[in-house]
mmCIF file of C-alpha atoms and ligand atoms in Angstrom:
data_model
loop_
_atom_site.group_PDB
_atom_site.id
_atom_site.type_symbol
_atom_site.label_atom_id
_atom_site.label_comp_id
_atom_site.label_asym_id
_atom_site.label_seq_id
_atom_site.Cartn_x
_atom_site.Cartn_y
_atom_site.Cartn_z
ATOM 1 C CA UNK T 18 31.183 -70.820 -10.124
ATOM 2 C CA UNK T 19 30.558 -72.723 -6.894
ATOM 3 C CA UNK T 20 26.929 -71.598 -7.125
ATOM 4 C CA UNK T 21 26.698 -73.275 -10.520
ATOM 5 C CA UNK T 22 27.962 -76.655 -9.371
ATOM 6 C CA UNK T 23 25.729 -76.674 -6.311
ATOM 7 C CA UNK T 24 22.797 -75.754 -8.550
ATOM 8 C CA UNK T 25 23.634 -78.738 -10.744
ATOM 9 C CA UNK T 26 23.670 -81.016 -7.725
ATOM 10 C CA UNK T 27 20.377 -79.565 -6.549
ATOM 11 C CA UNK T 28 18.745 -80.301 -9.914
ATOM 12 C CA UNK T 29 20.077 -83.853 -9.932
ATOM 13 C CA UNK T 30 18.824 -84.515 -6.444
ATOM 14 C CA UNK T 31 15.406 -83.074 -7.024
ATOM 15 C CA UNK T 32 14.951 -85.049 -10.223
ATOM 16 C CA UNK T 33 15.583 -88.355 -8.505
ATOM 17 C CA UNK T 34 12.713 -87.607 -6.125
ATOM 18 C CA UNK T 35 10.128 -86.772 -8.794
ATOM 19 C CA UNK T 36 7.584 -89.419 -9.778
ATOM 20 C CA UNK T 37 4.782 -87.227 -11.020
ATOM 21 C CA UNK T 38 4.890 -85.547 -14.472
ATOM 22 C CA UNK T 39 3.092 -82.482 -13.063
ATOM 23 C CA UNK T 40 5.730 -81.965 -10.388
ATOM 24 C CA UNK T 41 8.405 -82.485 -13.005
ATOM 25 C CA UNK T 42 6.971 -79.682 -15.164
ATOM 26 C CA UNK T 43 6.841 -77.344 -12.151
ATOM 27 C CA UNK T 44 10.493 -78.094 -11.489
ATOM 28 C CA UNK T 45 11.397 -77.523 -15.129
ATOM 29 C CA UNK T 46 9.759 -74.073 -15.039
ATOM 30 C CA UNK T 47 11.550 -73.301 -11.762
ATOM 31 C CA UNK T 48 14.992 -73.945 -13.310
ATOM 32 C CA UNK T 49 14.656 -73.669 -17.081
ATOM 33 C CA UNK T 50 11.659 -71.372 -17.491
ATOM 34 C CA UNK T 51 11.985 -67.880 -18.948
ATOM 35 C CA UNK T 52 12.020 -66.405 -15.458
ATOM 36 C CA UNK T 53 13.720 -69.478 -13.940
ATOM 37 C CA UNK T 54 16.911 -69.724 -11.915
ATOM 38 C CA UNK T 55 19.165 -70.354 -14.889
ATOM 39 C CA UNK T 56 17.701 -67.436 -16.875
ATOM 40 C CA UNK T 57 18.341 -65.215 -13.822
ATOM 41 C CA UNK T 58 22.000 -66.245 -13.848
ATOM 42 C CA UNK T 59 22.320 -65.313 -17.542
ATOM 43 C CA UNK T 60 21.160 -61.816 -16.605
ATOM 44 C CA UNK T 61 23.987 -61.620 -14.048
ATOM 45 C CA UNK T 62 26.650 -61.980 -16.732
ATOM 46 C CA UNK T 63 26.298 -58.303 -17.617
ATOM 47 C CA UNK T 64 27.319 -57.261 -14.090
ATOM 48 C CA UNK T 65 30.556 -59.283 -14.083
ATOM 49 C CA UNK T 66 34.026 -57.896 -14.812
ATOM 50 C CA UNK T 67 34.915 -58.478 -18.476
ATOM 51 C CA UNK T 68 37.624 -61.088 -17.824
ATOM 52 C CA UNK T 69 35.165 -63.345 -15.969
ATOM 53 C CA UNK T 70 32.246 -63.031 -18.395
ATOM 54 C CA UNK T 71 33.502 -65.610 -20.863
ATOM 55 C CA UNK T 72 34.360 -68.358 -18.391
ATOM 56 C CA UNK T 73 31.113 -67.899 -16.415
ATOM 57 C CA UNK T 74 29.077 -67.783 -19.614
ATOM 58 C CA UNK T 75 30.575 -71.067 -20.830
ATOM 59 C CA UNK T 76 29.971 -72.758 -17.494
ATOM 60 C CA UNK T 77 26.420 -71.472 -17.388
ATOM 61 C CA UNK T 78 25.758 -72.767 -20.909
ATOM 62 C CA UNK T 79 27.057 -76.172 -19.835
ATOM 63 C CA UNK T 80 24.744 -76.138 -16.824
ATOM 64 C CA UNK T 81 21.821 -75.222 -19.041
ATOM 65 C CA UNK T 82 22.592 -78.057 -21.447
ATOM 66 C CA UNK T 83 22.986 -80.452 -18.562
ATOM 67 C CA UNK T 84 19.632 -79.408 -17.106
ATOM 68 C CA UNK T 85 17.807 -79.659 -20.424
ATOM 69 C CA UNK T 86 19.185 -83.134 -20.978
ATOM 70 C CA UNK T 87 18.370 -84.236 -17.438
ATOM 71 C CA UNK T 88 14.810 -82.950 -17.662
ATOM 72 C CA UNK T 89 14.139 -84.563 -21.020
ATOM 73 C CA UNK T 90 15.541 -87.881 -19.811
ATOM 74 C CA UNK T 91 13.349 -87.726 -16.741
ATOM 75 C CA UNK T 92 10.302 -86.870 -18.822
ATOM 76 C CA UNK T 93 10.967 -89.865 -21.047
ATOM 77 C CA UNK T 94 11.422 -92.215 -18.135
ATOM 78 C CA UNK T 95 8.189 -91.106 -16.464
ATOM 79 C CA UNK T 96 6.304 -91.509 -19.733
ATOM 80 C CA UNK T 97 7.770 -94.942 -20.121
ATOM 81 C CA UNK T 98 6.673 -95.988 -16.639
ATOM 82 C CA UNK T 99 3.186 -94.628 -17.229
ATOM 83 C CA UNK T 100 2.905 -96.584 -20.430
ATOM 84 C CA UNK T 101 4.044 -99.741 -18.662
ATOM 85 C CA UNK T 102 1.426 -99.441 -15.933
ATOM 86 C CA UNK T 103 -1.230 -98.754 -18.516
ATOM 87 C CA UNK T 104 -0.297 -101.883 -20.445
ATOM 88 C CA UNK T 105 -0.262 -104.058 -17.349
ATOM 89 C CA UNK T 106 -3.883 -103.170 -16.630
ATOM 90 C CA UNK T 107 -6.066 -105.458 -18.684
ATOM 91 C CA UNK T 108 -9.725 -104.725 -17.888
ATOM 92 C CA UNK T 109 -10.824 -107.961 -19.568
ATOM 93 C CA UNK T 110 -9.073 -110.162 -16.981
ATOM 94 C CA UNK T 111 -11.170 -111.492 -14.084
ATOM 95 C CA UNK T 112 -10.785 -109.439 -10.902
ATOM 96 C CA UNK T 113 -8.877 -110.535 -7.817
ATOM 97 C CA UNK T 114 -11.565 -111.800 -5.500
ATOM 98 C CA UNK T 115 -11.314 -111.693 -1.736
ATOM 99 C CA UNK T 116 -12.137 -114.943 0.020
ATOM 100 C CA UNK T 117 -14.912 -114.303 2.477
ATOM 101 C CA UNK T 118 -15.502 -116.458 5.527
ATOM 102 C CA UNK T 119 -18.895 -118.006 6.156
ATOM 103 C CA UNK T 120 -21.014 -118.684 9.160
ATOM 104 C CA UNK T 121 -20.809 -122.195 10.558
ATOM 105 C CA UNK T 122 -23.968 -124.185 9.725
ATOM 106 C CA UNK T 123 -24.776 -124.436 13.447
ATOM 107 C CA UNK T 124 -24.506 -120.665 13.857
ATOM 108 C CA UNK T 125 -26.656 -120.205 10.762
ATOM 109 C CA UNK T 126 -29.282 -122.589 12.072
ATOM 110 C CA UNK T 127 -29.326 -120.876 15.482
ATOM 111 C CA UNK T 128 -29.774 -117.488 13.802
ATOM 112 C CA UNK T 129 -32.474 -118.754 11.500
ATOM 113 C CA UNK T 130 -34.427 -120.289 14.389
ATOM 114 C CA UNK T 131 -33.885 -117.241 16.592
ATOM 115 C CA UNK T 132 -35.171 -114.929 13.847
ATOM 116 C CA UNK T 133 -38.438 -116.825 13.691
ATOM 117 C CA UNK T 134 -39.013 -116.541 17.435
ATOM 118 C CA UNK T 135 -37.926 -112.894 17.520
ATOM 119 C CA UNK T 136 -40.677 -112.190 14.981
ATOM 120 C CA UNK T 137 -43.092 -113.849 17.413
ATOM 121 C CA UNK T 138 -42.006 -111.467 20.180
ATOM 122 C CA UNK T 139 -39.396 -113.612 21.893
ATOM 123 C CA UNK T 140 -36.154 -112.130 23.207
ATOM 124 C CA UNK T 141 -32.843 -113.965 22.717
ATOM 125 C CA UNK T 142 -30.981 -114.336 26.027
ATOM 126 C CA UNK T 143 -27.741 -115.927 27.201
ATOM 127 C CA UNK T 144 -27.056 -118.339 30.003
ATOM 128 C CA UNK T 145 -23.954 -119.947 31.484
ATOM 129 C CA UNK T 146 -22.159 -123.072 30.378
ATOM 130 C CA UNK T 147 -20.682 -123.742 33.821
ATOM 131 C CA UNK T 148 -23.528 -124.201 36.244
ATOM 132 C CA UNK T 149 -24.466 -125.568 39.628
ATOM 133 C CA UNK T 150 -26.527 -128.658 40.423
ATOM 134 C CA UNK T 151 -29.284 -126.333 41.532
ATOM 135 C CA UNK T 152 -29.841 -124.789 38.089
ATOM 136 C CA UNK T 153 -29.208 -127.948 36.069
ATOM 137 C CA UNK T 154 -31.267 -130.298 38.265
ATOM 138 C CA UNK T 155 -32.874 -129.274 41.538
ATOM 139 C CA UNK T 156 -34.658 -126.117 40.425
ATOM 140 C CA UNK T 157 -35.900 -128.013 37.358
ATOM 141 C CA UNK T 158 -37.668 -130.472 39.628
ATOM 142 C CA UNK T 159 -35.068 -133.194 39.199
ATOM 143 C CA UNK T 160 -34.163 -134.282 42.765
ATOM 144 C CA UNK T 161 -30.852 -136.003 43.468
ATOM 145 C CA UNK T 162 -32.352 -139.480 43.518
ATOM 146 C CA UNK T 163 -34.705 -139.005 40.578
ATOM 147 C CA UNK T 164 -34.166 -141.609 37.836
ATOM 148 C CA UNK T 165 -34.477 -139.012 35.060
ATOM 149 C CA UNK T 166 -31.283 -137.447 36.345
ATOM 150 C CA UNK T 167 -29.412 -140.139 34.439
ATOM 151 C CA UNK T 168 -30.741 -138.817 31.132
ATOM 152 C CA UNK T 169 -29.362 -135.372 31.898
ATOM 153 C CA UNK T 170 -26.111 -136.401 33.525
ATOM 154 C CA UNK T 171 -23.031 -134.358 32.764
ATOM 155 C CA UNK T 172 -19.393 -133.480 33.520
ATOM 156 C CA UNK T 173 -18.447 -132.167 36.948
ATOM 157 C CA UNK T 174 -15.567 -129.996 38.075
ATOM 158 C CA UNK T 175 -13.575 -130.788 41.219
ATOM 159 C CA UNK T 176 -15.099 -127.700 42.844
ATOM 160 C CA UNK T 177 -18.576 -129.218 42.434
ATOM 161 C CA UNK T 178 -19.687 -127.181 39.438
ATOM 162 C CA UNK T 179 -20.890 -128.850 36.263
ATOM 163 C CA UNK T 180 -21.173 -128.232 32.555
ATOM 164 C CA UNK T 181 -24.863 -127.721 31.932
ATOM 165 C CA UNK T 182 -26.478 -130.676 30.209
ATOM 166 C CA UNK T 183 -29.519 -128.693 29.060
ATOM 167 C CA UNK T 184 -30.349 -125.075 28.308
ATOM 168 C CA UNK T 185 -33.358 -125.425 30.624
ATOM 169 C CA UNK T 186 -31.063 -123.870 33.253
ATOM 170 C CA UNK T 187 -31.726 -120.508 31.586
ATOM 171 C CA UNK T 188 -35.452 -120.804 32.379
ATOM 172 C CA UNK T 189 -34.586 -120.711 36.063
ATOM 173 C CA UNK T 190 -32.072 -117.848 35.779
ATOM 174 C CA UNK T 191 -34.514 -115.726 33.769
ATOM 175 C CA UNK T 192 -37.495 -116.344 36.051
ATOM 176 C CA UNK T 193 -35.369 -115.581 39.112
ATOM 177 C CA UNK T 194 -34.235 -112.264 37.690
ATOM 178 C CA UNK T 195 -37.428 -111.091 35.954
ATOM 179 C CA UNK T 196 -41.122 -110.890 36.576
ATOM 180 C CA UNK T 197 -43.698 -112.259 34.115
ATOM 181 C CA UNK T 198 -44.699 -111.734 31.334
ATOM 182 C CA UNK T 199 -41.674 -113.501 29.850
ATOM 183 C CA UNK T 200 -40.987 -114.557 26.293
ATOM 184 C CA UNK T 201 -37.418 -115.728 25.826
ATOM 185 C CA UNK T 202 -35.318 -118.146 23.853
ATOM 186 C CA UNK T 203 -31.830 -119.192 24.957
ATOM 187 C CA UNK T 204 -29.457 -120.797 22.455
ATOM 188 C CA UNK T 205 -26.209 -122.360 23.634
ATOM 189 C CA UNK T 206 -23.927 -125.322 24.183
ATOM 190 C CA UNK T 207 -24.721 -128.255 26.410
ATOM 191 C CA UNK T 208 -22.589 -131.212 27.504
ATOM 192 C CA UNK T 209 -23.225 -134.878 28.189
ATOM 193 C CA UNK T 210 -20.849 -137.776 28.789
ATOM 194 C CA UNK T 211 -21.904 -139.491 25.557
ATOM 195 C CA UNK T 212 -19.564 -141.464 23.349
ATOM 196 C CA UNK T 213 -19.141 -139.816 19.955
ATOM 197 C CA UNK T 214 -20.864 -141.522 17.061
ATOM 198 C CA UNK T 215 -22.848 -140.473 13.999
ATOM 199 C CA UNK T 216 -25.723 -139.173 16.113
ATOM 200 C CA UNK T 217 -24.142 -138.423 19.524
ATOM 201 C CA UNK T 218 -21.659 -135.869 20.750
ATOM 202 C CA UNK T 219 -20.417 -134.945 24.250
ATOM 203 C CA UNK T 220 -21.115 -131.331 23.292
ATOM 204 C CA UNK T 221 -23.986 -130.022 21.200
ATOM 205 C CA UNK T 222 -26.322 -127.047 20.958
ATOM 206 C CA UNK T 223 -29.838 -126.501 22.190
ATOM 207 C CA UNK T 224 -32.348 -123.701 22.057
ATOM 208 C CA UNK T 225 -34.602 -123.305 25.055
ATOM 209 C CA UNK T 226 -37.885 -121.425 24.859
ATOM 210 C CA UNK T 227 -40.057 -120.062 27.645
ATOM 211 C CA UNK T 228 -43.270 -118.081 27.603
ATOM 212 C CA UNK T 229 -44.934 -117.204 30.876
ATOM 213 C CA UNK T 230 -47.757 -114.850 31.822
ATOM 214 C CA UNK T 231 -51.183 -115.311 33.415
ATOM 215 C CA UNK T 232 -52.938 -116.936 30.459
ATOM 216 C CA UNK T 233 -50.574 -118.801 28.119
ATOM 217 C CA UNK T 234 -51.988 -122.263 27.445
ATOM 218 C CA UNK T 235 -51.037 -125.538 25.888
ATOM 219 C CA UNK T 236 -52.799 -124.456 22.683
ATOM 220 C CA UNK T 237 -50.561 -121.363 22.548
ATOM 221 C CA UNK T 238 -47.630 -123.764 22.666
ATOM 222 C CA UNK T 239 -49.101 -125.655 19.753
ATOM 223 C CA UNK T 240 -49.743 -122.466 17.774
ATOM 224 C CA UNK T 241 -46.273 -121.039 18.343
ATOM 225 C CA UNK T 242 -44.548 -124.316 17.466
ATOM 226 C CA UNK T 243 -46.686 -124.745 14.373
ATOM 227 C CA UNK T 244 -45.766 -121.287 13.064
ATOM 228 C CA UNK T 245 -42.128 -122.018 13.878
ATOM 229 C CA UNK T 246 -42.059 -125.370 12.075
ATOM 230 C CA UNK T 247 -43.933 -124.083 9.039
ATOM 231 C CA UNK T 248 -41.501 -121.213 8.677
ATOM 232 C CA UNK T 249 -38.536 -123.560 9.019
ATOM 233 C CA UNK T 250 -39.700 -126.521 6.938
ATOM 234 C CA UNK T 251 -42.403 -125.084 4.691
ATOM 235 C CA UNK T 252 -46.182 -124.744 4.842
ATOM 236 C CA UNK T 253 -46.875 -128.410 4.195
ATOM 237 C CA UNK T 254 -45.160 -129.634 7.354
ATOM 238 C CA UNK T 255 -47.273 -131.726 9.675
ATOM 239 C CA UNK T 256 -46.776 -131.625 13.446
ATOM 240 C CA UNK T 257 -47.692 -134.167 16.088
ATOM 241 C CA UNK T 258 -47.709 -133.965 19.890
ATOM 242 C CA UNK T 259 -46.769 -137.270 21.536
ATOM 243 C CA UNK T 260 -47.226 -137.642 25.333
ATOM 244 C CA UNK T 261 -43.909 -137.829 27.166
ATOM 245 C CA UNK T 262 -42.377 -137.115 30.553
ATOM 246 C CA UNK T 263 -40.131 -134.232 31.558
ATOM 247 C CA UNK T 264 -39.683 -133.339 35.238
ATOM 248 C CA UNK T 265 -40.017 -129.594 34.620
ATOM 249 C CA UNK T 266 -43.191 -129.619 32.528
ATOM 250 C CA UNK T 267 -46.656 -131.059 33.123
ATOM 251 C CA UNK T 268 -48.171 -132.141 30.809
ATOM 252 C CA UNK T 269 -45.141 -132.852 28.619
ATOM 253 C CA UNK T 270 -44.856 -133.813 24.979
ATOM 254 C CA UNK T 271 -42.378 -134.764 22.373
ATOM 255 C CA UNK T 272 -43.044 -133.003 19.101
ATOM 256 C CA UNK T 273 -42.654 -134.872 15.819
ATOM 257 C CA UNK T 274 -42.657 -133.392 12.332
ATOM 258 C CA UNK T 275 -43.397 -134.836 8.933
ATOM 259 C CA UNK T 276 -42.736 -133.014 5.683
ATOM 260 C CA UNK T 277 -42.897 -136.099 3.504
ATOM 261 C CA UNK T 278 -40.051 -138.067 5.051
ATOM 262 C CA UNK T 279 -42.009 -139.863 7.744
ATOM 263 C CA UNK T 280 -42.384 -138.764 11.372
ATOM 264 C CA UNK T 281 -39.232 -137.414 12.980
ATOM 265 C CA UNK T 282 -38.851 -136.531 16.639
ATOM 266 C CA UNK T 283 -37.787 -132.909 16.916
ATOM 267 C CA UNK T 284 -38.166 -131.375 20.348
ATOM 268 C CA UNK T 285 -39.508 -131.607 23.869
ATOM 269 C CA UNK T 286 -42.066 -129.234 25.351
ATOM 270 C CA UNK T 287 -44.840 -128.790 27.849
ATOM 271 C CA UNK T 288 -46.614 -126.531 30.328
ATOM 272 C CA UNK T 289 -44.188 -125.336 33.008
ATOM 273 C CA UNK T 290 -44.593 -127.486 36.127
ATOM 274 C CA UNK T 291 -45.965 -125.544 39.154
ATOM 275 C CA UNK T 292 -43.052 -126.972 41.177
ATOM 276 C CA UNK T 293 -40.665 -124.982 38.957
ATOM 277 C CA UNK T 294 -42.682 -121.778 39.451
ATOM 278 C CA UNK T 295 -42.527 -122.314 43.208
ATOM 279 C CA UNK T 296 -38.781 -122.792 43.058
ATOM 280 C CA UNK T 297 -38.237 -119.388 41.397
ATOM 281 C CA UNK T 298 -40.705 -117.582 43.633
ATOM 282 C CA UNK T 299 -43.570 -117.227 41.150
ATOM 283 C CA UNK T 300 -47.068 -117.886 42.463
ATOM 284 C CA UNK T 301 -48.071 -121.182 40.784
ATOM 285 C CA UNK T 302 -51.765 -120.197 40.756
ATOM 286 C CA UNK T 303 -51.177 -116.811 39.180
ATOM 287 C CA UNK T 304 -48.808 -117.634 36.327
ATOM 288 C CA UNK T 305 -48.789 -120.224 33.599
ATOM 289 C CA UNK T 306 -46.928 -120.863 30.395
ATOM 290 C CA UNK T 307 -44.969 -123.236 28.258
ATOM 291 C CA UNK T 308 -41.368 -124.267 27.749
ATOM 292 C CA UNK T 309 -39.640 -126.153 24.997
ATOM 293 C CA UNK T 310 -36.163 -127.350 24.172
ATOM 294 C CA UNK T 311 -34.746 -128.367 20.820
ATOM 295 C CA UNK T 312 -31.459 -129.718 19.548
ATOM 296 C CA UNK T 313 -29.841 -127.453 16.965
ATOM 297 C CA UNK T 314 -27.648 -130.143 15.360
ATOM 298 C CA UNK T 315 -30.646 -132.372 14.877
ATOM 299 C CA UNK T 316 -32.572 -129.655 13.058
ATOM 300 C CA UNK T 317 -29.544 -128.710 10.926
ATOM 301 C CA UNK T 318 -29.032 -132.379 10.028
ATOM 302 C CA UNK T 319 -32.653 -132.779 8.972
ATOM 303 C CA UNK T 320 -32.718 -129.500 7.087
ATOM 304 C CA UNK T 321 -29.489 -130.046 5.153
ATOM 305 C CA UNK T 322 -29.573 -133.846 4.907
ATOM 306 C CA UNK T 323 -26.432 -134.366 7.014
ATOM 307 C CA UNK T 324 -25.965 -137.951 8.152
ATOM 308 C CA UNK T 325 -23.121 -137.607 10.698
ATOM 309 C CA UNK T 326 -23.092 -135.120 13.584
ATOM 310 C CA UNK T 327 -19.278 -135.246 13.793
ATOM 311 C CA UNK T 328 -19.014 -133.280 10.537
ATOM 312 C CA UNK T 329 -20.047 -130.152 12.435
ATOM 313 C CA UNK T 330 -17.010 -130.252 14.705
ATOM 314 C CA UNK T 331 -14.146 -131.319 12.438
ATOM 315 C CA UNK T 332 -13.465 -127.959 10.782
ATOM 316 C CA UNK T 333 -13.213 -129.670 7.411
ATOM 317 C CA UNK T 334 -13.503 -126.870 4.852
ATOM 318 C CA UNK T 335 -14.805 -129.256 2.193
ATOM 319 C CA UNK T 336 -17.858 -129.681 4.415
ATOM 320 C CA UNK T 337 -18.138 -126.139 5.766
ATOM 321 C CA UNK T 338 -17.814 -124.438 2.360
ATOM 322 C CA UNK T 339 -21.098 -125.975 1.260
ATOM 323 C CA UNK T 340 -23.215 -123.734 3.477
HETATM 324 N N1 DAH O 3 -34.135 -130.067 28.445
HETATM 325 C C1 DAH O 3 -34.696 -131.139 27.648
HETATM 326 C C2 DAH O 3 -33.558 -132.029 27.116
HETATM 327 O O1 DAH O 3 -32.439 -131.614 27.158
HETATM 328 C C3 DAH O 3 -35.479 -130.606 26.502
HETATM 329 C C4 DAH O 3 -36.742 -129.968 26.958
HETATM 330 C C5 DAH O 3 -37.907 -130.714 27.074
HETATM 331 C C6 DAH O 3 -36.790 -128.628 27.336
HETATM 332 C C7 DAH O 3 -39.080 -130.157 27.488
HETATM 333 C C8 DAH O 3 -37.971 -128.058 27.747
HETATM 334 C C9 DAH O 3 -39.113 -128.828 27.819
HETATM 335 O O2 DAH O 3 -38.055 -126.763 28.091
HETATM 336 O O3 DAH O 3 -40.285 -128.259 28.254
HETATM 337 O O4 DAH O 3 -33.816 -133.096 26.663
#
């Protein structure tokens, strides 16, 4: 008799744990099947003393009824649940979409520009944002008392380091650590103590380019830049070299573009000054090449028609979502 009540408990417990109709059927066979546990117990009746047969038989019948009821209730409840889940799935409703992040327009512009130069055989390299006067000025042929130092002035740390004000620093680091031929571009942040307004920021991004070997000429510079600008702005873009001065290139130019909106100044460039080659230990008579530097924000603003540089830095999703 105690076996019967513990069997009843066992069935109850197991049923509460079942959530799968298949498992439920296996359980039903285990207890109520023709060779199941309850059927086995019915066979035992014959071996009992006569006076016990009746009582045990009644109890066993009750257990059987209980089990049948419990199993059919459980079957119904699982069916019910299944039906509910089926009804709650409406394949005609729009799906739940995941919100994906996007690349910042500056990052996109850097990647787009880098891709063009990579196709031309340039390697993308990294520099440092915290630099020394040597890399930001002296090695680039800008002596302490040179007036053009004002144009590239920057923030200084108390230890005498500075935040680079131009990516041209990477030219020096690359030439010091590698031998020609060199074809690199170096994207990154630069800093200047400018007051923020629609076209100025104390921090912005530049991409520096450098190509050096024993034969690269000014016309190679023109060819490379022309391919670059046509890829970026379309085949109809016109390009113009305007004489300019930079301490680290000679001759130097500013490059303007025109794709139907008038001439716009875009970047600075020139043949690397022999004084810079000397500084990095290259033989100025044996190597030659060009360098250029462009402002990423400026290009992004022209490309996307953005009128205020501050929009790039405000993290306003209404602006950023548009790219
Ligand atoms: N470093 C210059 C600037 O920040 C840009 C530049 C001009 C870079 C001429 C060059 C170059 O490499 O040849 O205004």
